[in-house]
Amino acid sequence: MSGVEARLTAAHAEVKAEIARTDTKTGLLLAFVGAVLAGAWTVARDLPLNLPACVAGGVGMALLIGAAGLLLRSVRPNLRGG
């Protein structure tokens, strides 16, 4: 194996390790966001809330759902190869 092939193999292994770490971190963050969403929904559905509280809660939930969507997009496989 030439020096170039050895460096390419090492770089490939490093990239695969980085992808695995990113997937692990994203999985943990998704679990956290899901737990926060579930907890907020469980608490808020039984409380009598006024309009400003409903608006603030709705905006917060929308932001959390958006964050979960971005996290899911970050681990989506690239099927086009480009």
Short mmCIF file of the N, C-alpha and C atoms (twelve columns), coordinates in Angstrom:
data_MODEL
# 
_entry.id   MODEL 
# 
loop_
_atom_site.group_PDB 
_atom_site.id 
_atom_site.type_symbol 
_atom_site.label_atom_id 
_atom_site.label_alt_id 
_atom_site.label_comp_id 
_atom_site.label_asym_id 
_atom_site.label_seq_id 
_atom_site.Cartn_x 
_atom_site.Cartn_y 
_atom_site.Cartn_z 
_atom_site.pdbx_PDB_model_num 
ATOM 1   N N  . MET A 1  0.849   -1.169 0.000  1 
ATOM 2   C CA . MET A 1  0.000   0.000  0.000  1 
ATOM 3   C C  . MET A 1  0.898   1.236  0.000  1 
ATOM 4   N N  . SER A 2  0.596   2.164  -0.880 1 
ATOM 5   C CA . SER A 2  1.413   3.372  -0.986 1 
ATOM 6   C C  . SER A 2  1.052   4.352  0.126  1 
ATOM 7   N N  . GLY A 3  1.836   5.394  0.226  1 
ATOM 8   C CA . GLY A 3  1.595   6.410  1.247  1 
ATOM 9   C C  . GLY A 3  0.275   7.126  1.055  1 
ATOM 10  N N  . VAL A 4  -0.090  7.362  -0.198 1 
ATOM 11  C CA . VAL A 4  -1.355  8.042  -0.490 1 
ATOM 12  C C  . VAL A 4  -2.529  7.172  -0.063 1 
ATOM 13  N N  . GLU A 5  -2.468  5.892  -0.377 1 
ATOM 14  C CA . GLU A 5  -3.559  4.987  0.008  1 
ATOM 15  C C  . GLU A 5  -3.674  4.881  1.519  1 
ATOM 16  N N  . ALA A 6  -2.551  4.862  2.208  1 
ATOM 17  C CA . ALA A 6  -2.585  4.780  3.668  1 
ATOM 18  C C  . ALA A 6  -3.220  6.030  4.264  1 
ATOM 19  N N  . ARG A 7  -2.871  7.197  3.720  1 
ATOM 20  C CA . ARG A 7  -3.468  8.440  4.220  1 
ATOM 21  C C  . ARG A 7  -4.962  8.496  3.912  1 
ATOM 22  N N  . LEU A 8  -5.353  8.030  2.731  1 
ATOM 23  C CA . LEU A 8  -6.779  8.000  2.389  1 
ATOM 24  C C  . LEU A 8  -7.551  7.050  3.302  1 
ATOM 25  N N  . THR A 9  -6.969  5.906  3.598  1 
ATOM 26  C CA . THR A 9  -7.618  4.949  4.497  1 
ATOM 27  C C  . THR A 9  -7.763  5.541  5.891  1 
ATOM 28  N N  . ALA A 10 -6.727  6.224  6.366  1 
ATOM 29  C CA . ALA A 10 -6.789  6.852  7.688  1 
ATOM 30  C C  . ALA A 10 -7.828  7.970  7.712  1 
ATOM 31  N N  . ALA A 11 -7.879  8.775  6.659  1 
ATOM 32  C CA . ALA A 11 -8.866  9.852  6.594  1 
ATOM 33  C C  . ALA A 11 -10.281 9.291  6.534  1 
ATOM 34  N N  . HIS A 12 -10.463 8.211  5.804  1 
ATOM 35  C CA . HIS A 12 -11.781 7.577  5.712  1 
ATOM 36  C C  . HIS A 12 -12.227 7.063  7.076  1 
ATOM 37  N N  . ALA A 13 -11.324 6.439  7.801  1 
ATOM 38  C CA . ALA A 13 -11.658 5.939  9.139  1 
ATOM 39  C C  . ALA A 13 -11.989 7.090  10.083 1 
ATOM 40  N N  . GLU A 14 -11.266 8.198  9.955  1 
ATOM 41  C CA . GLU A 14 -11.535 9.361  10.805 1 
ATOM 42  C C  . GLU A 14 -12.912 9.948  10.517 1 
ATOM 43  N N  . VAL A 15 -13.274 10.036 9.248  1 
ATOM 44  C CA . VAL A 15 -14.585 10.571 8.877  1 
ATOM 45  C C  . VAL A 15 -15.699 9.660  9.382  1 
ATOM 46  N N  . LYS A 16 -15.511 8.352  9.262  1 
ATOM 47  C CA . LYS A 16 -16.530 7.420  9.764  1 
ATOM 48  C C  . LYS A 16 -16.696 7.559  11.271 1 
ATOM 49  N N  . ALA A 17 -15.600 7.769  11.996 1 
ATOM 50  C CA . ALA A 17 -15.682 7.950  13.444 1 
ATOM 51  C C  . ALA A 17 -16.405 9.251  13.786 1 
ATOM 52  N N  . GLU A 18 -16.144 10.319 13.034 1 
ATOM 53  C CA . GLU A 18 -16.835 11.590 13.262 1 
ATOM 54  C C  . GLU A 18 -18.337 11.449 13.014 1 
ATOM 55  N N  . ILE A 19 -18.707 10.731 11.974 1 
ATOM 56  C CA . ILE A 19 -20.125 10.515 11.676 1 
ATOM 57  C C  . ILE A 19 -20.788 9.731  12.802 1 
ATOM 58  N N  . ALA A 20 -20.116 8.734  13.325 1 
ATOM 59  C CA . ALA A 20 -20.675 7.950  14.432 1 
ATOM 60  C C  . ALA A 20 -20.867 8.823  15.663 1 
ATOM 61  N N  . ARG A 21 -19.902 9.698  15.958 1 
ATOM 62  C CA . ARG A 21 -20.042 10.594 17.113 1 
ATOM 63  C C  . ARG A 21 -21.191 11.569 16.905 1 
ATOM 64  N N  . THR A 22 -21.322 12.086 15.698 1 
ATOM 65  C CA . THR A 22 -22.414 13.013 15.403 1 
ATOM 66  C C  . THR A 22 -23.765 12.323 15.553 1 
ATOM 67  N N  . ASP A 23 -23.875 11.101 15.063 1 
ATOM 68  C CA . ASP A 23 -25.131 10.358 15.199 1 
ATOM 69  C C  . ASP A 23 -25.475 10.127 16.663 1 
ATOM 70  N N  . THR A 24 -24.486 9.818  17.479 1 
ATOM 71  C CA . THR A 24 -24.726 9.590  18.904 1 
ATOM 72  C C  . THR A 24 -25.200 10.869 19.583 1 
ATOM 73  N N  . LYS A 25 -24.521 11.973 19.314 1 
ATOM 74  C CA . LYS A 25 -24.922 13.251 19.919 1 
ATOM 75  C C  . LYS A 25 -26.325 13.651 19.477 1 
ATOM 76  N N  . THR A 26 -26.625 13.470 18.215 1 
ATOM 77  C CA . THR A 26 -27.944 13.825 17.710 1 
ATOM 78  C C  . THR A 26 -29.027 12.967 18.341 1 
ATOM 79  N N  . GLY A 27 -28.746 11.692 18.523 1 
ATOM 80  C CA . GLY A 27 -29.713 10.812 19.178 1 
ATOM 81  C C  . GLY A 27 -30.005 11.249 20.602 1 
ATOM 82  N N  . LEU A 28 -28.970 11.640 21.327 1 
ATOM 83  C CA . LEU A 28 -29.170 12.116 22.694 1 
ATOM 84  C C  . LEU A 28 -29.957 13.423 22.718 1 
ATOM 85  N N  . LEU A 29 -29.642 14.332 21.812 1 
ATOM 86  C CA . LEU A 29 -30.378 15.594 21.754 1 
ATOM 87  C C  . LEU A 29 -31.836 15.381 21.361 1 
ATOM 88  N N  . LEU A 30 -32.097 14.459 20.441 1 
ATOM 89  C CA . LEU A 30 -33.483 14.155 20.072 1 
ATOM 90  C C  . LEU A 30 -34.258 13.583 21.251 1 
ATOM 91  N N  . ALA A 31 -33.617 12.719 22.017 1 
ATOM 92  C CA . ALA A 31 -34.279 12.163 23.198 1 
ATOM 93  C C  . ALA A 31 -34.591 13.266 24.204 1 
ATOM 94  N N  . PHE A 32 -33.662 14.196 24.382 1 
ATOM 95  C CA . PHE A 32 -33.887 15.305 25.311 1 
ATOM 96  C C  . PHE A 32 -35.032 16.191 24.836 1 
ATOM 97  N N  . VAL A 33 -35.036 16.555 23.564 1 
ATOM 98  C CA . VAL A 33 -36.105 17.402 23.028 1 
ATOM 99  C C  . VAL A 33 -37.450 16.692 23.144 1 
ATOM 100 N N  . GLY A 34 -37.475 15.406 22.860 1 
ATOM 101 C CA . GLY A 34 -38.718 14.647 22.998 1 
ATOM 102 C C  . GLY A 34 -39.218 14.609 24.427 1 
ATOM 103 N N  . ALA A 35 -38.303 14.453 25.373 1 
ATOM 104 C CA . ALA A 35 -38.702 14.434 26.782 1 
ATOM 105 C C  . ALA A 35 -39.239 15.795 27.217 1 
ATOM 106 N N  . VAL A 36 -38.604 16.870 26.770 1 
ATOM 107 C CA . VAL A 36 -39.083 18.215 27.115 1 
ATOM 108 C C  . VAL A 36 -40.459 18.461 26.503 1 
ATOM 109 N N  . LEU A 37 -40.648 18.066 25.252 1 
ATOM 110 C CA . LEU A 37 -41.964 18.228 24.620 1 
ATOM 111 C C  . LEU A 37 -43.039 17.434 25.352 1 
ATOM 112 N N  . ALA A 38 -42.737 16.199 25.690 1 
ATOM 113 C CA . ALA A 38 -43.716 15.361 26.394 1 
ATOM 114 C C  . ALA A 38 -44.033 15.931 27.771 1 
ATOM 115 N N  . GLY A 39 -43.011 16.382 28.477 1 
ATOM 116 C CA . GLY A 39 -43.236 16.963 29.802 1 
ATOM 117 C C  . GLY A 39 -44.035 18.247 29.738 1 
ATOM 118 N N  . ALA A 40 -43.707 19.114 28.794 1 
ATOM 119 C CA . ALA A 40 -44.437 20.375 28.664 1 
ATOM 120 C C  . ALA A 40 -45.894 20.128 28.285 1 
ATOM 121 N N  . TRP A 41 -46.119 19.188 27.378 1 
ATOM 122 C CA . TRP A 41 -47.493 18.876 26.984 1 
ATOM 123 C C  . TRP A 41 -48.280 18.301 28.158 1 
ATOM 124 N N  . THR A 42 -47.653 17.412 28.921 1 
ATOM 125 C CA . THR A 42 -48.333 16.787 30.054 1 
ATOM 126 C C  . THR A 42 -48.718 17.817 31.107 1 
ATOM 127 N N  . VAL A 43 -47.829 18.752 31.379 1 
ATOM 128 C CA . VAL A 43 -48.106 19.769 32.394 1 
ATOM 129 C C  . VAL A 43 -49.122 20.784 31.879 1 
ATOM 130 N N  . ALA A 44 -48.956 21.245 30.646 1 
ATOM 131 C CA . ALA A 44 -49.776 22.346 30.142 1 
ATOM 132 C C  . ALA A 44 -51.202 21.941 29.804 1 
ATOM 133 N N  . ARG A 45 -51.438 20.693 29.473 1 
ATOM 134 C CA . ARG A 45 -52.799 20.336 29.041 1 
ATOM 135 C C  . ARG A 45 -53.806 20.348 30.187 1 
ATOM 136 N N  . ASP A 46 -53.341 20.229 31.425 1 
ATOM 137 C CA . ASP A 46 -54.254 20.207 32.569 1 
ATOM 138 C C  . ASP A 46 -54.370 21.553 33.273 1 
ATOM 139 N N  . LEU A 47 -53.629 22.559 32.815 1 
ATOM 140 C CA . LEU A 47 -53.666 23.869 33.464 1 
ATOM 141 C C  . LEU A 47 -54.579 24.826 32.707 1 
ATOM 142 N N  . PRO A 48 -55.324 25.638 33.456 1 
ATOM 143 C CA . PRO A 48 -56.101 26.685 32.781 1 
ATOM 144 C C  . PRO A 48 -55.157 27.846 32.434 1 
ATOM 145 N N  . LEU A 49 -54.888 28.049 31.151 1 
ATOM 146 C CA . LEU A 49 -53.930 29.064 30.725 1 
ATOM 147 C C  . LEU A 49 -54.646 30.227 30.054 1 
ATOM 148 N N  . ASN A 50 -54.126 31.450 30.295 1 
ATOM 149 C CA . ASN A 50 -54.675 32.613 29.605 1 
ATOM 150 C C  . ASN A 50 -54.031 32.730 28.221 1 
ATOM 151 N N  . LEU A 51 -54.480 33.687 27.432 1 
ATOM 152 C CA . LEU A 51 -54.031 33.805 26.048 1 
ATOM 153 C C  . LEU A 51 -52.521 34.026 25.911 1 
ATOM 154 N N  . PRO A 52 -51.904 34.943 26.665 1 
ATOM 155 C CA . PRO A 52 -50.451 35.117 26.513 1 
ATOM 156 C C  . PRO A 52 -49.660 33.846 26.848 1 
ATOM 157 N N  . ALA A 53 -50.108 33.101 27.836 1 
ATOM 158 C CA . ALA A 53 -49.423 31.853 28.182 1 
ATOM 159 C C  . ALA A 53 -49.581 30.821 27.069 1 
ATOM 160 N N  . CYS A 54 -50.755 30.760 26.467 1 
ATOM 161 C CA . CYS A 54 -50.973 29.831 25.345 1 
ATOM 162 C C  . CYS A 54 -50.107 30.201 24.148 1 
ATOM 163 N N  . VAL A 55 -50.002 31.502 23.869 1 
ATOM 164 C CA . VAL A 55 -49.182 31.954 22.741 1 
ATOM 165 C C  . VAL A 55 -47.713 31.636 22.999 1 
ATOM 166 N N  . ALA A 56 -47.227 31.961 24.198 1 
ATOM 167 C CA . ALA A 56 -45.823 31.686 24.529 1 
ATOM 168 C C  . ALA A 56 -45.543 30.188 24.502 1 
ATOM 169 N N  . GLY A 57 -46.465 29.401 25.036 1 
ATOM 170 C CA . GLY A 57 -46.291 27.952 25.013 1 
ATOM 171 C C  . GLY A 57 -46.316 27.392 23.608 1 
ATOM 172 N N  . GLY A 58 -47.206 27.915 22.776 1 
ATOM 173 C CA . GLY A 58 -47.271 27.464 21.386 1 
ATOM 174 C C  . GLY A 58 -46.008 27.802 20.612 1 
ATOM 175 N N  . VAL A 59 -45.478 29.002 20.845 1 
ATOM 176 C CA . VAL A 59 -44.228 29.391 20.180 1 
ATOM 177 C C  . VAL A 59 -43.084 28.503 20.657 1 
ATOM 178 N N  . GLY A 60 -43.033 28.238 21.955 1 
ATOM 179 C CA . GLY A 60 -41.987 27.365 22.491 1 
ATOM 180 C C  . GLY A 60 -42.070 25.953 21.936 1 
ATOM 181 N N  . MET A 61 -43.285 25.430 21.854 1 
ATOM 182 C CA . MET A 61 -43.460 24.088 21.288 1 
ATOM 183 C C  . MET A 61 -43.062 24.065 19.815 1 
ATOM 184 N N  . ALA A 62 -43.430 25.108 19.078 1 
ATOM 185 C CA . ALA A 62 -43.062 25.173 17.660 1 
ATOM 186 C C  . ALA A 62 -41.547 25.221 17.492 1 
ATOM 187 N N  . LEU A 63 -40.864 25.965 18.352 1 
ATOM 188 C CA . LEU A 63 -39.402 26.020 18.284 1 
ATOM 189 C C  . LEU A 63 -38.781 24.665 18.598 1 
ATOM 190 N N  . LEU A 64 -39.327 23.976 19.590 1 
ATOM 191 C CA . LEU A 64 -38.804 22.645 19.913 1 
ATOM 192 C C  . LEU A 64 -39.047 21.657 18.771 1 
ATOM 193 N N  . ILE A 65 -40.202 21.731 18.148 1 
ATOM 194 C CA . ILE A 65 -40.486 20.849 17.011 1 
ATOM 195 C C  . ILE A 65 -39.560 21.186 15.845 1 
ATOM 196 N N  . GLY A 66 -39.305 22.480 15.633 1 
ATOM 197 C CA . GLY A 66 -38.350 22.877 14.599 1 
ATOM 198 C C  . GLY A 66 -36.948 22.365 14.888 1 
ATOM 199 N N  . ALA A 67 -36.540 22.428 16.157 1 
ATOM 200 C CA . ALA A 67 -35.222 21.906 16.536 1 
ATOM 201 C C  . ALA A 67 -35.150 20.406 16.295 1 
ATOM 202 N N  . ALA A 68 -36.222 19.696 16.617 1 
ATOM 203 C CA . ALA A 68 -36.238 18.249 16.370 1 
ATOM 204 C C  . ALA A 68 -36.157 17.960 14.873 1 
ATOM 205 N N  . GLY A 69 -36.831 18.765 14.072 1 
ATOM 206 C CA . GLY A 69 -36.751 18.591 12.624 1 
ATOM 207 C C  . GLY A 69 -35.342 18.809 12.092 1 
ATOM 208 N N  . LEU A 70 -34.663 19.824 12.608 1 
ATOM 209 C CA . LEU A 70 -33.279 20.066 12.186 1 
ATOM 210 C C  . LEU A 70 -32.357 18.941 12.630 1 
ATOM 211 N N  . LEU A 71 -32.587 18.414 13.822 1 
ATOM 212 C CA . LEU A 71 -31.776 17.285 14.279 1 
ATOM 213 C C  . LEU A 71 -32.002 16.065 13.397 1 
ATOM 214 N N  . LEU A 72 -33.250 15.809 13.041 1 
ATOM 215 C CA . LEU A 72 -33.529 14.677 12.156 1 
ATOM 216 C C  . LEU A 72 -32.909 14.885 10.778 1 
ATOM 217 N N  . ARG A 73 -32.899 16.121 10.314 1 
ATOM 218 C CA . ARG A 73 -32.281 16.410 9.013  1 
ATOM 219 C C  . ARG A 73 -30.770 16.192 9.060  1 
ATOM 220 N N  . SER A 74 -30.170 16.436 10.211 1 
ATOM 221 C CA . SER A 74 -28.713 16.294 10.300 1 
ATOM 222 C C  . SER A 74 -28.266 14.839 10.229 1 
ATOM 223 N N  . VAL A 75 -29.125 13.906 10.573 1 
ATOM 224 C CA . VAL A 75 -28.731 12.494 10.513 1 
ATOM 225 C C  . VAL A 75 -29.353 11.770 9.326  1 
ATOM 226 N N  . ARG A 76 -30.051 12.511 8.480  1 
ATOM 227 C CA . ARG A 76 -30.647 11.904 7.288  1 
ATOM 228 C C  . ARG A 76 -29.540 11.446 6.347  1 
ATOM 229 N N  . PRO A 77 -29.621 10.219 5.872  1 
ATOM 230 C CA . PRO A 77 -28.559 9.747  4.977  1 
ATOM 231 C C  . PRO A 77 -28.603 10.455 3.629  1 
ATOM 232 N N  . ASN A 78 -27.443 10.646 3.056  1 
ATOM 233 C CA . ASN A 78 -27.333 11.263 1.739  1 
ATOM 234 C C  . ASN A 78 -27.435 10.157 0.696  1 
ATOM 235 N N  . LEU A 79 -28.584 10.024 0.081  1 
ATOM 236 C CA . LEU A 79 -28.815 8.942  -0.864 1 
ATOM 237 C C  . LEU A 79 -28.418 9.300  -2.292 1 
ATOM 238 N N  . ARG A 80 -28.173 10.582 -2.551 1 
ATOM 239 C CA . ARG A 80 -27.785 10.998 -3.896 1 
ATOM 240 C C  . ARG A 80 -26.291 10.812 -4.140 1 
ATOM 241 N N  . GLY A 81 -25.511 10.725 -3.079 1 
ATOM 242 C CA . GLY A 81 -24.084 10.496 -3.229 1 
ATOM 243 C C  . GLY A 81 -23.281 11.733 -3.556 1 
ATOM 244 N N  . GLY A 82 -23.875 12.909 -3.522 1 
ATOM 245 C CA . GLY A 82 -23.155 14.110 -3.903 1 
ATOM 246 C C  . GLY A 82 -22.909 15.057 -2.808 1 
# 
